[in-house]
Amino acid sequence: MTEPLLKVEGLKKYFPVRSGLLGKHTGNVKAVDDISFFVNEGETLGIVGESGCGKSTTGRMLMRLLEPTEGKVTFNGKELTNISKDEMRKARREIQMVFQDPYASLNPRHTIEKILMEPLIVHNIGDPKSRKKKVHDFLEIVGLSSYHAKRYPHQFSGGQRQRIGIARALMTNPKLIIADEPVSALDVSIQAQVLNLMQDLQKELKLTYIFIAHDLGVVRHISDRVGVMYLGRMVELATSESMYAEPLHPYTKALLSAVPVPDPEFKREQIILEGDIPSPSNPPTGCTFHTRCPFKMDICAKDVPQLQEAKTGHFVACHLYNEQLQH
Amino acid sequence: MVPNSTNNQVMATKETSTGPWRDAWRSFRKNKGALAGAGIVLFFVFLACVGPWLAPQGINEQLLTDRLKPPSGQYWFGTDDFGRDIFSRIIHGARISLMVGFFSVIGSVVVGSILGIIAGYYGKWIDMIISRIFDIMLAFPSILLAIAVVSVLGPSLQNALIAIAIINIPNFGRLIRSKVLSIKEEEYITSAKAIGMRDIRILFSHILPNSMAPVIVAGTLAIASAIIEAAALGFLGLGAQAPAPEWGKMLADARMYLRNAPWTMIFPGLAIMLTVVGFNLMGDGLRDALDPKMKN
Amino acid sequence: MLHYIGKRLLQLIPVLLGMTFVVFMIIRAIPGNPAQVILGQLASKEAIEALEIKLGLNEPWYTQYFDYLVGLLKGDLGESMRTVQPVAEEIWPYLAATMELAFFAIIIAVIIGVNAGIISAWFQNSWFDYMAMVLALIGVSMPIFWLGLMEQWIFGIELQWLPTTGREEVRDPINSITSLYIVDTIIQGRFDQLGTVLKHLVLPGIALATIPMAIIARMTRSSMLEVMRADYVRTARAKGQKMFFVVYKHALKNAIIPVLTVIGLQTGLLLGGAILTETIFGWPGIGRYIYEAISFRDYPVIQSGILVVAFIFVMINLFVDILYGLVDPRIKYD
Amino acid sequence: ACSSDDSSDGDTKKDNDEGTTETAEEKVLIFGRGGDSVSLDPAAVTDGESFKVTQNVLETLLNFGPQDTTINEGLATKWEPSEDGLTYTFTLREGVKFHDGTDFNAEAVVKNFERWASGSEDLFPYYGSMFGGYAGDEGHVIESVTAEGDYTVIFKLTRAQAPFLKNIAMSPFAIASPTAFEAAGDKFGDSPVGTGPFKFVEWKRNDSITIEKNEEYWNAEEPKLDRVVFRAIPDNSARLNALLTGEIDLADGVNPSDGETVEGEAALQLFERPSMNVGYLGLTSTRPPFDNQKVRQAVNYAIDKQAIVDAFFEGRAEVAKNPMPPSISGYNEDIPGYEYDPEKAKQLLAEAGFADGFEMELWAMPVPRPYMPDGAKVAEAIQKNLADVGITANIVSYEWATYLEKAKNGEADAFLLGWTGDNGDADNFIYVLLDEDNIGSNNYSYYSNDETHKLLIEAQTEVDEEKRNELYKQAQEIISEDAPWVPLAHSTPLLAGDAEITNFFPHPTGSDRLNKVDFK
Amino acid sequence: MGERQTILEVKDLQTSFFTDDGVIPSVDHIDFHVREGEILGIVGESGCGKSVTSLSIMGLVPSPPGKITSGQILFEGKDLTKFSEKEMRKVRGNDVAMIFQEPMTSLNPLFTIGNQLLEAITLHKKDWNKKKAHARAVEMLKLVGLPRAEELMNDYPHQLSGGMRQRVMIAMALVCDPKLLIADEPTTALDVTIQAQILKLMRELNERLNTAVILITHDLGVVAETCERVVVMYAGKVVEEGTVDTIFNNPQHPYTKGLIASVPDMRYKKQRLYSIPGSVPKPGSINQGCRFAARCEFVFGRCTEENPPLYETTEGHKTRCFLYDEKEVLADDRAAVKS
Ligand SMILES: Nc1ncnc2c1ncn2[C@@H]1O[C@H](COP(=O)(O)OP(=O)(O)OP(=O)(O)O)[C@@H](O)[C@H]1O
Ligand SMILES: Nc1ncnc2c1ncn2[C@@H]1O[C@H](COP(=O)(O)OP(=O)(O)OP(=O)(O)O)[C@@H](O)[C@H]1O
Ligand SMILES: [Mg+2]
Ligand SMILES: [Mg+2]
């Protein structure tokens, strides 16, 4: 097996909670708590999970837009977590990001041309003339026209802006694109356009995606492999076929069964979870899901289950699949 | 196949080549109050520029035989106790009031911005110190601070201007600090970081331009209050010195003639009010045009 | 909550300390020698030097500053160089006079300003809205001294409705106990005098109230406009609630927080910034007290006077912050 | 020692109660003025606003005339100088009591003088400056003050002092109750106890001071008023407004421009305070080009004093030609003064080498004073006059205390200033303002001339009135020629009052005795 | 299932906004009806006028700039558009209740849950005493499945999670036994697992209380799982109406078809999603012809010239498309091509 393009080991992000007179450090929001995964070149890894489970935090840590509390990120053989800030800045040429909010992620005071040119200037790619040409080329590639270059973001619809966001991410010919909920803010009909565009680009430009979303349908559609997160932890990681056909983790099962399917004839047994997602600042002990889990055992409150391979290529972090327990 | 579908898309806006500023102007243009305000301001700016050529008299052409003459064909706004033409003096005075307004605000904007940006962008202990300094300045009764500053420097128009600039520093500083803090969290800043942009470039290319709108609004409104503050200092004898036709000083000087020669007070008072109303209207209009939060 | 107040008070210390330092340095930068001012035009050089030594002005500034701080720690605000009275004793009547005026003004400003703002927002773009906002605009555009003089002229001299100067009818003086005349007349049961006290408050009160009133009205309006678009206002209406209660119960409580900030700031500003009003209306307040102290280079009075005003200013703002918590349960103090 | 305080407190309360019940018949005069008193211990202060009050609460051994500075009976009924002018014997009025009930007698007078003499300049500033210092000082004039029996006091002087009696009549040297000041110490200035026609009642700082009729006043006829309230209303216009609305009965410091208004109001009357002041433009004779006599003279010619008097004193002033007003004995009528003559001025400037003029600072007073109701405006008028002869004057102003200090340091080229006499003596004008001894003090123009110095020192000890006047006239001639100032005006400060007020005679010193004042 | 009474009938409703850019008819001559006890779904993409429709029914269209410019809203036969504000107040919360999209912002943050619930009760049950009202409030909180109902009464909204708040909103809406409940995207802001909880609750309550519900959503899945009948809106118009089964199994309008086809399905992986080209037109920008014409694959001449009416193709199934006009010879063929 070849070396994966991106390898993440034991990544953690704790946000300190400060209180008291001098801002004493009184606790942590464990936004991301010890997750590991890898992404192979050319594939799409989907990350799903409910709001606040740490998807964006993970995405940002990969590019060190947030400094990880702990853990190692290796990209293309280079360990990103121990290079200097300036080197990291340069390394961002290879990893780019597409953001959720197509309205907030474009500077309202810059023209599209300026927005798209910026990555080239920052990384000192080409001369003004070739940069301009590249901007126009990429506008065409994402389905806009070069006459759009002189316009401002507010003159575009949400879908068009997301195309601009994607074009910007592509300007430096990156290998890896981290897309943080790129279609969540879009209408269904537009969402399909953007998803198609992303798939086309992947093929054409041999891109690798980390695709973060909360919509399981979207993730299934675009991903080769899917990771499910719950409260800062990766609870299940598998190929999308395997995951959707045969989810192992009780949370994944509940999640899949909760998704409304646009087919009135489709009938299934829904697993409705009790209660709400606990707060990451005060997560349950042991398996963080045990408070809502229909298959809870004694050990679940005590030990943190590790992500392990239950079937080939299908990893799950649940005591139900713990070999020690099975004998 | 996918890309070509966009060409027949209906564009969101009909006009081509518009920018945020042009948009703001469009919305400003629709606001009658703002236009009136801008009109008044422009009028006074015009007076300030060409006043000396327009005014029938200079600022200190005394004719003691024509003291306190009521408004007439010869003296439109009457004469003051030196027999000087009040109309001419008000025209000349426009320059002083606008100058005080503009320069004091520019002073406080520059100093306030620098401090505010440093505090907002670098945070931590620098922010602590600068914010405390702002707190101290704000806790100072501002008019007393102005009086103290003028007392130190000596009363003159320039020093009044400096005093007013000083008392406004913390207002701008805090405004910009909070603006920087909120813009810092905007997603386009993260996206600029994500493309590998340097902090300093982010500061100048993204944060600063986007914090300008509220500063322009606040600045316009601050010009209005600076003009009033200058008048107050003039009233206390701490502003412009004779024979400069500063409106506040004209008011103060005329106060004893309120009964005998009310025009000596009415016209400078109206001039102040009109200018200040103009800037306030314009500032409100700019706020509506530039500050998206206020947009409906 | 107590913890929070304690914390805030602790945070005040550097601010007030910085404040004392700034005041201390500024007033010493003003040319003019207190000893000279006290002794008057006739004074000889020797006398001035002798007095300087007596007042400690010959010491290096840091010694003077340190002594002043030590005094402050002991609760000693120093002694007026001019009247040779302890500032702590002398200052209260002035402060009381200004507080009475400022609070009266702010109450007028709040009652009229808040309601005008609410009604303007409620009936946005109505003639009332336009009128109120034009008036508010004129309110912030008028030099206060000019307004004061005009008021005196119209309501005092021409119409003879209201007294133009001072705090009381001097022919029937108030027996001052607390120096707050409203309180004094009430505890003495002299309601006739209370009437005259209130009458004396009207003109300076209005002059002083104009700007805060205008600011509060505009602030309330814009804050209300924002809140009126909020979902919970729609919810309240969807329940079938009367518009009046929707506005005054649901919307107002939410809109009031930024207005509270403004009210707090303005009250604070009025305390130290009423100099012109106090001068024009012959009001024996703290602004004039400090202003005159500046012209007499009465260092201890300036230092302590400004410190007291600043202290009240920050206390009012602290109080406003605590009020937030009462209004808004989401705000937690710890 | 506390008893006096207690009793006066008790009195106050009782009277207050009476006061409130009998408001209808009470005669109350409300006197509006520009500022509050600093302290009500007259010996401790120098400001006129303090004396305005103390003048009615405490009395001096000798009084000035009702509207002049002649010497009259006060607490002393007789005073006899010795031939050599070194001993003065005062016979005191009998049966006079202080407000605290203690007796006024020779002992009390001695104690007062002992108190002052043992003080220092910051405690009793006027004592030192009028009597040459304090006990033990070399220049101290008063060698001893002794009581002979209950009603005779003998002053022994170390050298003759011509204005001695005038000094004794000054407000600061009013006799206070020794019991009271011994008990009160520093606080005496808060509640003064004297023998005057009025007793101190209450002081609301920066607002009002109330004094009330002294029922035990030695002159049973006086005072006519039951109560007087001094109210501080800083703004001149506001004060006049208060008079118009009836909130006050008498207003000090009326703008000259309002004089006509007051005269036009039937319900009001205008009072003129006899002039005992001088307003001038000082030319600092150490600063070029004003070190040149010709330049100083030129400036004198250049300024149209009459026009200034007409415009900014509304004619209620006399154009000045000497450093002191004509009412002071020793005034030199014969001085021609400088006519308004711009041509002459230009010529002199040319002679001095300034044919093209020069640039200078012209300092304008930031505060109104009786001798200069509006310095800034006078400065503007002067600026115009100077411009006409080619001198560019830039008006500058400083905050008042700074202004005085800087002027005193000789930092001004030319500055507006003035002086109101304390005791109506020529010495109190010419020596104080223009003698080289007072450079760094009141001689702001840094004028020094050995000849005048000799004349002025001689005049200080000359007891013969005639000879003394002659000395002053000579000095005035020299000064006029040297032109260290441009004397501008002797103004007549205005007061306005209710038309019902009778027997109010404004005093030239600015401290008015109100014992005869009554309402019609 | 017997024939149920129609309780709400919206006829030819037009609601316009009078803005600086001109008059924008956000809801443009729409018709639909709701029967007793049924759940009617309204789907459509952002900005198509779903919320404005519901606000029009409640009489809560922000005015100015909005105004109902024509049509009728018949609630139990009475035209709500003719009601005075006072009469309307009696209807709101009492006969017709509404819950909104954002549970986070739809509760007043400064009042306790109890206070807000009691307000809803006492407004319409004037004769109830405090105790009775309180008891009712607690009962409703229990009904919507909230634990610790008594304590919750004294809690503030921020102390509750999003799901709990939405339950409170539902309790508040149902507190006066309304005949019609309008739920404007009640689950859009919630997570999937919580959404499932809320939808289940709504179905249960609908069955138990027999309250008619208009469920507004943009999520076709939600509609499929919850509603009996569906109204599809596009750019201020109703483009298709029918039972859930017919709409999903036999969509007729090209927009509905496209919409259904463009949703990625979780059950299987489509190679490529169908995507409707272009984007939703700005309201008011198309005044002539079918609003979908610019994005429609089947567009032909008439589409851009005439405004298509609603054709009732089968009983209860209506489509606003010329393809279903009997006059259009080609229509059937074309329709066949796709489905
Ligand atoms: N700067 C921060 N300081 C403190 N806590 C944070 C910070 N950023 C994120 N968190 C917390 O970390 C947790 C994970 O946040 P994250 O944004 O990664 O979630 P997410 O899965 O992307 O959610 P969503 O679907 O809402 O975008 C959340 O509980 C959030 O409150
Ligand atoms: N206050 C308003 N002023 C002007 N136009 C408005 C206003 N409110 C709504 N509109 C217009 O009405 C149209 C329909 O809005 P509506 O809120 O009903 O959409 P929606 O279908 O509920 O969308 P969403 O899914 O985003 O909630 C919008 O395009 C908008 O332009
Ligand atoms: Mg996220
Ligand atoms: Mg909506």
PDB file of N, CA and C in Angstrom, chain D residues 271-302:
ATOM      1  N   PHE D 271     -26.706 101.709  39.289  1.00  0.00           N
ATOM      2  CA  PHE D 271     -25.776 102.337  40.219  1.00  0.00           C
ATOM      3  C   PHE D 271     -24.411 102.409  39.571  1.00  0.00           C
ATOM      4  N   GLU D 272     -23.739 103.520  39.801  1.00  0.00           N
ATOM      5  CA  GLU D 272     -22.377 103.622  39.293  1.00  0.00           C
ATOM      6  C   GLU D 272     -21.428 103.590  40.477  1.00  0.00           C
ATOM      7  N   ARG D 273     -20.467 102.742  40.364  1.00  0.00           N
ATOM      8  CA  ARG D 273     -19.470 102.663  41.430  1.00  0.00           C
ATOM      9  C   ARG D 273     -18.387 103.692  41.108  1.00  0.00           C
ATOM     10  N   PRO D 274     -18.124 104.629  42.047  1.00  0.00           N
ATOM     11  CA  PRO D 274     -17.113 105.646  41.730  1.00  0.00           C
ATOM     12  C   PRO D 274     -15.817 104.969  41.334  1.00  0.00           C
ATOM     13  N   SER D 275     -15.199 105.542  40.343  1.00  0.00           N
ATOM     14  CA  SER D 275     -14.030 104.901  39.778  1.00  0.00           C
ATOM     15  C   SER D 275     -12.818 105.049  40.683  1.00  0.00           C
ATOM     16  N   MET D 276     -12.172 103.944  40.976  1.00  0.00           N
ATOM     17  CA  MET D 276     -10.887 104.010  41.666  1.00  0.00           C
ATOM     18  C   MET D 276      -9.972 102.951  41.050  1.00  0.00           C
ATOM     19  N   ASN D 277      -9.910 103.010  39.753  1.00  0.00           N
ATOM     20  CA  ASN D 277      -9.141 101.972  39.088  1.00  0.00           C
ATOM     21  C   ASN D 277      -8.464 102.523  37.846  1.00  0.00           C
ATOM     22  N   VAL D 278      -7.669 101.687  37.260  1.00  0.00           N
ATOM     23  CA  VAL D 278      -7.084 102.052  35.986  1.00  0.00           C
ATOM     24  C   VAL D 278      -6.956 100.784  35.145  1.00  0.00           C
ATOM     25  N   GLY D 279      -7.332 100.932  33.880  1.00  0.00           N
ATOM     26  CA  GLY D 279      -7.118  99.831  32.952  1.00  0.00           C
ATOM     27  C   GLY D 279      -6.059 100.290  31.966  1.00  0.00           C
ATOM     28  N   TYR D 280      -5.102  99.428  31.681  1.00  0.00           N
ATOM     29  CA  TYR D 280      -4.007  99.910  30.844  1.00  0.00           C
ATOM     30  C   TYR D 280      -3.490  98.811  29.935  1.00  0.00           C
ATOM     31  N   LEU D 281      -2.712  99.273  28.966  1.00  0.00           N
ATOM     32  CA  LEU D 281      -1.977  98.329  28.135  1.00  0.00           C
ATOM     33  C   LEU D 281      -0.516  98.447  28.554  1.00  0.00           C
ATOM     34  N   GLY D 282      -0.021  97.412  29.180  1.00  0.00           N
ATOM     35  CA  GLY D 282       1.366  97.450  29.638  1.00  0.00           C
ATOM     36  C   GLY D 282       2.309  97.100  28.502  1.00  0.00           C
ATOM     37  N   LEU D 283       3.435  97.842  28.430  1.00  0.00           N
ATOM     38  CA  LEU D 283       4.422  97.565  27.387  1.00  0.00           C
ATOM     39  C   LEU D 283       5.685  97.122  28.100  1.00  0.00           C
ATOM     40  N   THR D 284       6.017  95.881  27.983  1.00  0.00           N
ATOM     41  CA  THR D 284       7.134  95.358  28.772  1.00  0.00           C
ATOM     42  C   THR D 284       8.438  95.993  28.316  1.00  0.00           C
ATOM     43  N   SER D 285       8.978  96.847  29.162  1.00  0.00           N
ATOM     44  CA  SER D 285      10.051  97.715  28.681  1.00  0.00           C
ATOM     45  C   SER D 285      11.386  96.991  28.620  1.00  0.00           C
ATOM     46  N   THR D 286      11.403  95.735  28.954  1.00  0.00           N
ATOM     47  CA  THR D 286      12.650  94.984  28.779  1.00  0.00           C
ATOM     48  C   THR D 286      12.659  94.222  27.468  1.00  0.00           C
ATOM     49  N   ARG D 287      11.509  94.167  26.818  1.00  0.00           N
ATOM     50  CA  ARG D 287      11.425  93.368  25.588  1.00  0.00           C
ATOM     51  C   ARG D 287      11.491  94.274  24.376  1.00  0.00           C
ATOM     52  N   PRO D 288      12.426  94.009  23.505  1.00  0.00           N
ATOM     53  CA  PRO D 288      12.442  94.795  22.268  1.00  0.00           C
ATOM     54  C   PRO D 288      11.173  94.520  21.473  1.00  0.00           C
ATOM     55  N   PRO D 289      10.633  95.443  20.773  1.00  0.00           N
ATOM     56  CA  PRO D 289      11.124  96.816  20.599  1.00  0.00           C
ATOM     57  C   PRO D 289      10.624  97.775  21.677  1.00  0.00           C
ATOM     58  N   PHE D 290       9.973  97.237  22.723  1.00  0.00           N
ATOM     59  CA  PHE D 290       9.399  98.166  23.696  1.00  0.00           C
ATOM     60  C   PHE D 290      10.435  98.684  24.683  1.00  0.00           C
ATOM     61  N   ASP D 291      11.675  98.250  24.517  1.00  0.00           N
ATOM     62  CA  ASP D 291      12.731  98.873  25.299  1.00  0.00           C
ATOM     63  C   ASP D 291      13.054 100.251  24.724  1.00  0.00           C
ATOM     64  N   ASN D 292      12.454 100.526  23.599  1.00  0.00           N
ATOM     65  CA  ASN D 292      12.666 101.828  22.954  1.00  0.00           C
ATOM     66  C   ASN D 292      11.525 102.767  23.325  1.00  0.00           C
ATOM     67  N   GLN D 293      11.893 103.856  23.981  1.00  0.00           N
ATOM     68  CA  GLN D 293      10.877 104.795  24.463  1.00  0.00           C
ATOM     69  C   GLN D 293      10.021 105.320  23.323  1.00  0.00           C
ATOM     70  N   LYS D 294      10.647 105.540  22.163  1.00  0.00           N
ATOM     71  CA  LYS D 294       9.909 106.096  21.028  1.00  0.00           C
ATOM     72  C   LYS D 294       8.811 105.148  20.574  1.00  0.00           C
ATOM     73  N   VAL D 295       9.138 103.872  20.624  1.00  0.00           N
ATOM     74  CA  VAL D 295       8.131 102.901  20.220  1.00  0.00           C
ATOM     75  C   VAL D 295       6.961 102.949  21.196  1.00  0.00           C
ATOM     76  N   ARG D 296       7.294 103.016  22.494  1.00  0.00           N
ATOM     77  CA  ARG D 296       6.221 103.045  23.484  1.00  0.00           C
ATOM     78  C   ARG D 296       5.347 104.273  23.291  1.00  0.00           C
ATOM     79  N   GLN D 297       6.012 105.368  23.010  1.00  0.00           N
ATOM     80  CA  GLN D 297       5.226 106.597  22.784  1.00  0.00           C
ATOM     81  C   GLN D 297       4.379 106.457  21.537  1.00  0.00           C
ATOM     82  N   ALA D 298       4.978 105.878  20.520  1.00  0.00           N
ATOM     83  CA  ALA D 298       4.245 105.715  19.260  1.00  0.00           C
ATOM     84  C   ALA D 298       2.962 104.914  19.509  1.00  0.00           C
ATOM     85  N   VAL D 299       3.107 103.847  20.280  1.00  0.00           N
ATOM     86  CA  VAL D 299       1.930 103.034  20.557  1.00  0.00           C
ATOM     87  C   VAL D 299       0.891 103.874  21.299  1.00  0.00           C
ATOM     88  N   ASN D 300       1.374 104.704  22.206  1.00  0.00           N
ATOM     89  CA  ASN D 300       0.445 105.584  22.922  1.00  0.00           C
ATOM     90  C   ASN D 300      -0.325 106.493  21.977  1.00  0.00           C
ATOM     91  N   TYR D 301       0.388 106.981  20.988  1.00  0.00           N
ATOM     92  CA  TYR D 301      -0.302 107.847  20.019  1.00  0.00           C
ATOM     93  C   TYR D 301      -1.241 107.059  19.120  1.00  0.00           C
ATOM     94  N   ALA D 302      -0.899 105.826  18.884  1.00  0.00           N
ATOM     95  CA  ALA D 302      -1.632 105.054  17.870  1.00  0.00           C
ATOM     96  C   ALA D 302      -3.013 104.617  18.343  1.00  0.00           C
TER      97      ALA D 302
END
